[in-house]
XYZ file of C-alpha atoms in Angstrom:
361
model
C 0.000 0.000 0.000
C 2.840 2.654 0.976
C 6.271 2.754 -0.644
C 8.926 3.570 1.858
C 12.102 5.090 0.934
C 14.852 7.237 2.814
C 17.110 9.643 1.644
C 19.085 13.185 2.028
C 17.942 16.471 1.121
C 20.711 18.156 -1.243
C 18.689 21.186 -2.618
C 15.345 23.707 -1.401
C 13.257 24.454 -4.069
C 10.295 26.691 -3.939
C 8.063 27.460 -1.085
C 4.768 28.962 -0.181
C 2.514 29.339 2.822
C 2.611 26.361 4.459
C 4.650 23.981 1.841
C 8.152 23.235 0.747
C 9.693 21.595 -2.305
C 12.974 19.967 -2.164
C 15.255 17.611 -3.631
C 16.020 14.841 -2.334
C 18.821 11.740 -3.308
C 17.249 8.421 -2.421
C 19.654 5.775 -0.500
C 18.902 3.590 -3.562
C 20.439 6.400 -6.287
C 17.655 8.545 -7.577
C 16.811 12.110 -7.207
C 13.234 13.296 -6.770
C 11.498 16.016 -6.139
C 9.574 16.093 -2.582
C 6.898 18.183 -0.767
C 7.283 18.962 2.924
C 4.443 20.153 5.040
C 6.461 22.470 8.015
C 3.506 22.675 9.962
C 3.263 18.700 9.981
C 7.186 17.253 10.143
C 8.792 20.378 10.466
C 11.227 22.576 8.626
C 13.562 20.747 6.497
C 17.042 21.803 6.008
C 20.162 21.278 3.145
C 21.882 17.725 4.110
C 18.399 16.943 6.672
C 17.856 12.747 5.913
C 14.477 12.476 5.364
C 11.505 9.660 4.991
C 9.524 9.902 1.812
C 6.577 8.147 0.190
C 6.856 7.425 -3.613
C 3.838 5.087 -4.213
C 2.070 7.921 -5.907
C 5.065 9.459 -7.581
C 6.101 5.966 -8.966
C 2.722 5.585 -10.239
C 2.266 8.389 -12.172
C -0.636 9.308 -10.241
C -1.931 13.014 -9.507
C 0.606 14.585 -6.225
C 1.973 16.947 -8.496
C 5.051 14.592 -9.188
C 6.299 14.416 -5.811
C 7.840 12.519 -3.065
C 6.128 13.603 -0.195
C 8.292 13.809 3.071
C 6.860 12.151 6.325
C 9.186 13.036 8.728
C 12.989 14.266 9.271
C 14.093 11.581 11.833
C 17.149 12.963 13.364
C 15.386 16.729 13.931
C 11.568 16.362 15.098
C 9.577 19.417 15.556
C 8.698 21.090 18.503
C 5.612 19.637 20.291
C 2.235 22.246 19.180
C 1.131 24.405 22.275
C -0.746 22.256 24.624
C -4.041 24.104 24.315
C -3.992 23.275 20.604
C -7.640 22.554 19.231
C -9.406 18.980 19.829
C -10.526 18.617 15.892
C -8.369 15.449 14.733
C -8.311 15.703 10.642
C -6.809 12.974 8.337
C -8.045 10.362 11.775
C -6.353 7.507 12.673
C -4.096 8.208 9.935
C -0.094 8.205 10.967
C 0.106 11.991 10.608
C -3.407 12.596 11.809
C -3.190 16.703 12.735
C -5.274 18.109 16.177
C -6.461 21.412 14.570
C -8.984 23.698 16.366
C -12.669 24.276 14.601
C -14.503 27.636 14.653
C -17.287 25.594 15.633
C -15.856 23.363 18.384
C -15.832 24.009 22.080
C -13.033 26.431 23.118
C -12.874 28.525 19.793
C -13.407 31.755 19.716
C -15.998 31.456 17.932
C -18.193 28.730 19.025
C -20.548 31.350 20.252
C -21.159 32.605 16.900
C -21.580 29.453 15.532
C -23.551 27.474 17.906
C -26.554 28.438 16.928
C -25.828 29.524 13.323
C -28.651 28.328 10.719
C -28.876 30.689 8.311
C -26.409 31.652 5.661
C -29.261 34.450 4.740
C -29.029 34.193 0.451
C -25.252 34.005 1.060
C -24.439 33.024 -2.711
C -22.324 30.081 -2.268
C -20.706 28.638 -6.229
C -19.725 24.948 -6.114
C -17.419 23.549 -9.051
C -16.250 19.768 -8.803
C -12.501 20.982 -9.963
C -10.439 22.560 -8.025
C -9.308 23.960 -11.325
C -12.114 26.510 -11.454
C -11.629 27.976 -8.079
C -9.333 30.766 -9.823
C -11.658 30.964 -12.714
C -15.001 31.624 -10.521
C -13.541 33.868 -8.504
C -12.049 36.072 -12.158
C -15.471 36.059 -13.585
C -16.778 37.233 -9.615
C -14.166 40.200 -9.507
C -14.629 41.272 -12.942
C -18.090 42.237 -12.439
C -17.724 43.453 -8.707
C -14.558 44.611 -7.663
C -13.412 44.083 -4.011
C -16.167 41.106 -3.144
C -14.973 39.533 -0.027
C -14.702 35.572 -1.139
C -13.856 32.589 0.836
C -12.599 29.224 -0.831
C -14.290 26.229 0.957
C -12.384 23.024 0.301
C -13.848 19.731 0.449
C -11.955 16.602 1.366
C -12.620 15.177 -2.501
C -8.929 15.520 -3.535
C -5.764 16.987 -1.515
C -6.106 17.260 1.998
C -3.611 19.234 3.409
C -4.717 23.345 1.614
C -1.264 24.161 2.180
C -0.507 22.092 -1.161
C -2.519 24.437 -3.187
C -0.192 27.342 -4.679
C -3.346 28.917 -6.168
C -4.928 29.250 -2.930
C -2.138 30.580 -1.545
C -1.639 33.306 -4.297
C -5.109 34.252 -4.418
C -4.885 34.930 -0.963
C -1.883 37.048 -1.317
C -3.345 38.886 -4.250
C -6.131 39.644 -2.080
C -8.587 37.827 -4.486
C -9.470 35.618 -1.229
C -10.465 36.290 2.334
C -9.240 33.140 2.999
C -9.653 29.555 3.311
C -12.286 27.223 5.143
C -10.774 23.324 5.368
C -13.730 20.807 6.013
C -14.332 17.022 6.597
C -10.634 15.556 6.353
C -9.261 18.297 4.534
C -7.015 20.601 7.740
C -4.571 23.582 6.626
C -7.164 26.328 6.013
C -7.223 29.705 7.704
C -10.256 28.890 9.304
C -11.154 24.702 10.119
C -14.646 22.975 10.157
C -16.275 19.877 10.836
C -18.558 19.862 8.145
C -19.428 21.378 4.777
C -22.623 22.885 6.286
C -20.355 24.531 9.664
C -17.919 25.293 6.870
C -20.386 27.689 4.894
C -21.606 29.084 8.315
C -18.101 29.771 9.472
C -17.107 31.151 6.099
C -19.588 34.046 6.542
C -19.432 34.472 10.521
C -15.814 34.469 10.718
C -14.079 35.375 7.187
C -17.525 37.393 6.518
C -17.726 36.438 3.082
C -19.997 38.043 0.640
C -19.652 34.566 -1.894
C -18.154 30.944 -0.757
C -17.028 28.519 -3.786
C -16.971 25.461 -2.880
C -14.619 22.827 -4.676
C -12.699 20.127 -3.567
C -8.972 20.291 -3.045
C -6.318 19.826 -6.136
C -6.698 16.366 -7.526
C -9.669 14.138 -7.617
C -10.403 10.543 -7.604
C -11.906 9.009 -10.868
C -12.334 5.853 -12.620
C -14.078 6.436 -15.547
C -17.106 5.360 -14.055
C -20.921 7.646 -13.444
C -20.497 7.114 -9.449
C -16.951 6.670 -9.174
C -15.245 9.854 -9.228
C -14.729 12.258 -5.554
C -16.253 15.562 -7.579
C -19.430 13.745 -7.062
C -20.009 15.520 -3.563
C -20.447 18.794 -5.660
C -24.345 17.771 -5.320
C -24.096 17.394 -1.708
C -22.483 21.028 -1.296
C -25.551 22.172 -3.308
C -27.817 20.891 -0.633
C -25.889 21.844 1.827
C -26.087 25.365 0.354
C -29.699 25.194 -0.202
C -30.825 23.715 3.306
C -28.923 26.759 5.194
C -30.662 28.878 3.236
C -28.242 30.107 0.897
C -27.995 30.567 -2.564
C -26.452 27.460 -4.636
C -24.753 28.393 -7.820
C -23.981 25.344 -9.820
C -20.614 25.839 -12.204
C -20.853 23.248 -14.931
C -17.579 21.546 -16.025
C -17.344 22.045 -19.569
C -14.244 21.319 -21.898
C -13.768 21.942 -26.044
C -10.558 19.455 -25.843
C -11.205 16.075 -23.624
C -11.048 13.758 -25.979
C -13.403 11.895 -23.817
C -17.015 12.108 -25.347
C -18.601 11.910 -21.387
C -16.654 14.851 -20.792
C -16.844 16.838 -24.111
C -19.218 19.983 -23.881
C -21.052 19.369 -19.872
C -18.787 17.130 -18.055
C -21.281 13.491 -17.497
C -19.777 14.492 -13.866
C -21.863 17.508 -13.677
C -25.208 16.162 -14.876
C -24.982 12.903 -12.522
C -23.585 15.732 -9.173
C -26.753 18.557 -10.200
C -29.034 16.326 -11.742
C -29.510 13.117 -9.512
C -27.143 13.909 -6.288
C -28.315 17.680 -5.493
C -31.633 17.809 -4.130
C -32.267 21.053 -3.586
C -32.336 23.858 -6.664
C -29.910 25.756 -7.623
C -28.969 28.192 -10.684
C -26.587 26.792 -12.961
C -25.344 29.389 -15.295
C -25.131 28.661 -19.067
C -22.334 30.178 -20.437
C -23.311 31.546 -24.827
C -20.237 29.988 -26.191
C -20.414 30.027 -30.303
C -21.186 27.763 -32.346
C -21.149 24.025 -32.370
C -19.631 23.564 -28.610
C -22.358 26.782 -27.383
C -25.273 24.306 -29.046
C -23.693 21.507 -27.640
C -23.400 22.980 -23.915
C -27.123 24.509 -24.001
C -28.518 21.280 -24.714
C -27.089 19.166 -22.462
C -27.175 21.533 -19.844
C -31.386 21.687 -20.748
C -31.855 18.516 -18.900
C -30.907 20.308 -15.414
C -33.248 22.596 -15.879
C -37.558 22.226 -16.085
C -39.223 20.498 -16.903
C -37.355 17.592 -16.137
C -35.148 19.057 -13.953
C -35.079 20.886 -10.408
C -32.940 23.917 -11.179
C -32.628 27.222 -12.889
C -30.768 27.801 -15.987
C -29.205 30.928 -16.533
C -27.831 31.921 -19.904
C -24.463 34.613 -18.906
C -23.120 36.178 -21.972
C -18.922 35.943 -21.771
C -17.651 39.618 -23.228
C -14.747 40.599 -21.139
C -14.403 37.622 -19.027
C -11.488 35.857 -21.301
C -9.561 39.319 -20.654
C -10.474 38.718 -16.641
C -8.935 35.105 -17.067
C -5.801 36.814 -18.636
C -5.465 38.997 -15.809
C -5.767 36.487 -13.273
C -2.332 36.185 -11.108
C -2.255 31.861 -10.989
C -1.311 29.919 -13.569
C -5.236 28.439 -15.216
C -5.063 24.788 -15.776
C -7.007 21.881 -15.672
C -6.368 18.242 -16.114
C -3.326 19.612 -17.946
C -4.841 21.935 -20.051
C -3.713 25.545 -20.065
C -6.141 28.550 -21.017
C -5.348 28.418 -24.334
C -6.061 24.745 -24.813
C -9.743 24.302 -23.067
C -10.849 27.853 -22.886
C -14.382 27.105 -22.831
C -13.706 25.669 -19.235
C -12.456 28.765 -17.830
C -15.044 30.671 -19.275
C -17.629 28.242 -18.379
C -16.292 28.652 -14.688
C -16.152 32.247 -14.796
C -19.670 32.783 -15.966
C -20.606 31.021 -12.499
C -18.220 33.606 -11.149
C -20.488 36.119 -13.224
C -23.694 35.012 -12.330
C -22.845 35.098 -8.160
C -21.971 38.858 -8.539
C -25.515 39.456 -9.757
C -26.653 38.021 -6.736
C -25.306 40.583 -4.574
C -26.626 43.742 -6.804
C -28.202 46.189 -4.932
């Protein structure tokens, strides 16, 4: 299941809040690149032996193409403060983190949240990618300058928020109030049990005008119509909806998957807003031209009456491809750069779009 391997660190690489990259030499010859969490097994250090995991990295499977470092053995970190929180993330896990919840016993503000019910037409724009968190929030800011956002991240795909660089930048361009970690997922600037305390805590303590919801970088798939972690993005609509905010549904849409389930509306986002998510929600259209714009309205026709529970909204795209330009992270998804699956940025920012109209007047 997990494929050991010790070595030496001979180089730093980059770092950002709360990660590290690194080289490391492997006793058995090799050189690969590594992610260290600080916060977790402390700060590593030129010549530091380290333990690493390479099951993923060996695999070729989504970390990011890294070793990731579980511990520096001959320099431990500091035990935390003893009146840490009591919210164990990752659980019974070897590296399970004791983090402390806005809404647990002890926080500051477990008053506030206690009772909390009501997110009060908070608009609240879920996306199964991780990918369109940037995107969302360039179509938001475009329209309505200075909107105070939070990023909600679901337990779906990374768990630790500290490996997300986009997070991290969009928070230091000021494009995010910051970030709510739920369910496993720890490393936000604000923790929650849930993805309903999550939404309340987003608006009570980051006092967010508009929460997107998405699930950390990666995902799990398997080609499969249940199979695949963005599924959840129906449950975060109910979730939404229950609390009494107001659920905007981003569609996954790509021009260049050369899957057919996944050309025009992702399958993913039929199966998460058609059959998981309960409760309505507006799911913004974006008018794309010609063939792949017919193809999108269509499909996207079935979420909406009358066979469907939600409301379609058709958001025209002028200006937004210049917002996704603009926008200071790198845009990719499943490998794909702006310029090769541009309809799913702008598909993402039209949700963006359509949240900002929500808070007119």
């Amino acid at each position: 299941m997990v494929r050991w391997r010790a070595g030496t660190v001979t180089a730093l690489g980059a770092a950002w809040p709360g990660a590290q990259e690194l080289a490391v030499r492997l006793d058995e010859g090799r050189e690969v690149r590594a992610l260290a969490y600080p916060a977790v097994v402390g700060t590593p250090r030129d010549g530091d032996r380290v333990l690493v995991t390479v099951g993923a990295l060996d695999r070729g499977l989504g970390t990011g193409g890294y070793a990731l470092v579980v511990a520096l053995p001959d320099r431990l970190p500091a035990d935390p403060p003893a009146a840490g929180g009591h919210l164990v993330k990752a659980r019974y896990t070897p590296l399970q983190p004791l983090v402390q919840g806005a809404d647990e016993q002890g926080s500051p503000h477990h008053e506030a949240l206690r009772d909390a019910d009501d997110l009060a037409g908070l608009p609240v724009v879920v996306a199964d990618l991780h990918s369109a968190l940037p995107a969302v929030v360039a179509g938001l800011l475009a329209d309505r300058p200075g909107t105070r956002v939070a990023y909600l991240m679901t337990d779906g795909g990374a768990l630790p928020a500290w490996f997300s660089r986009t997070a991290a930048t969009l928070r230091e361009a000021g494009w995010l109030r910051g970030c709510v970690t739920v369910g496993q997922a720890f490393g936000g600037d604000v923790e929650a049990v849930t993805v309903h305390s999550g939404l309340l805590a987003a608006r009570t303590v980051l006092d967010a005008e508009v929460v997107v919801v998405a699930q950390g970088p990666g995902n799990l798939g398997t080609g499969t119509r249940w199979g695949f972690s963005g599924v959840a993005a129906g449950e975060a609509v109910n979730a939404a909806g229950v609390l009494g905010g107001r659920p905007v549904a981003s569609l996954r849409v790509s021009q260049a998957d050369a899957r057919e389930r996944h050309l025009g509306v992702s399958h993913h986002s039929l199966t998460a807003y058609g059959r998981v998510a309960l409760l309505p929600a507006d799911v913004p259209v974006p008018l794309l031209p010609g063939e792949l714009g017919a193809r999108v309205t269509e499909q996207a026709a079935a979420l909406g009456a009358p066979h469907g529970r939600h409301r379609l909204v058709d958001v025209r795209l002028d200006g937004l491809l210049e917002a996704l330009q603009e926008a200071p992270v790198r845009l990719s998804t499943m490998g794909r750069g702006l310029g090769d699956d541009t309809a799913s940025f702008l598909a993402a920012a039209a949700a963006g779009r359509h949240a900002a109209t929500l808070l007119a007047g």
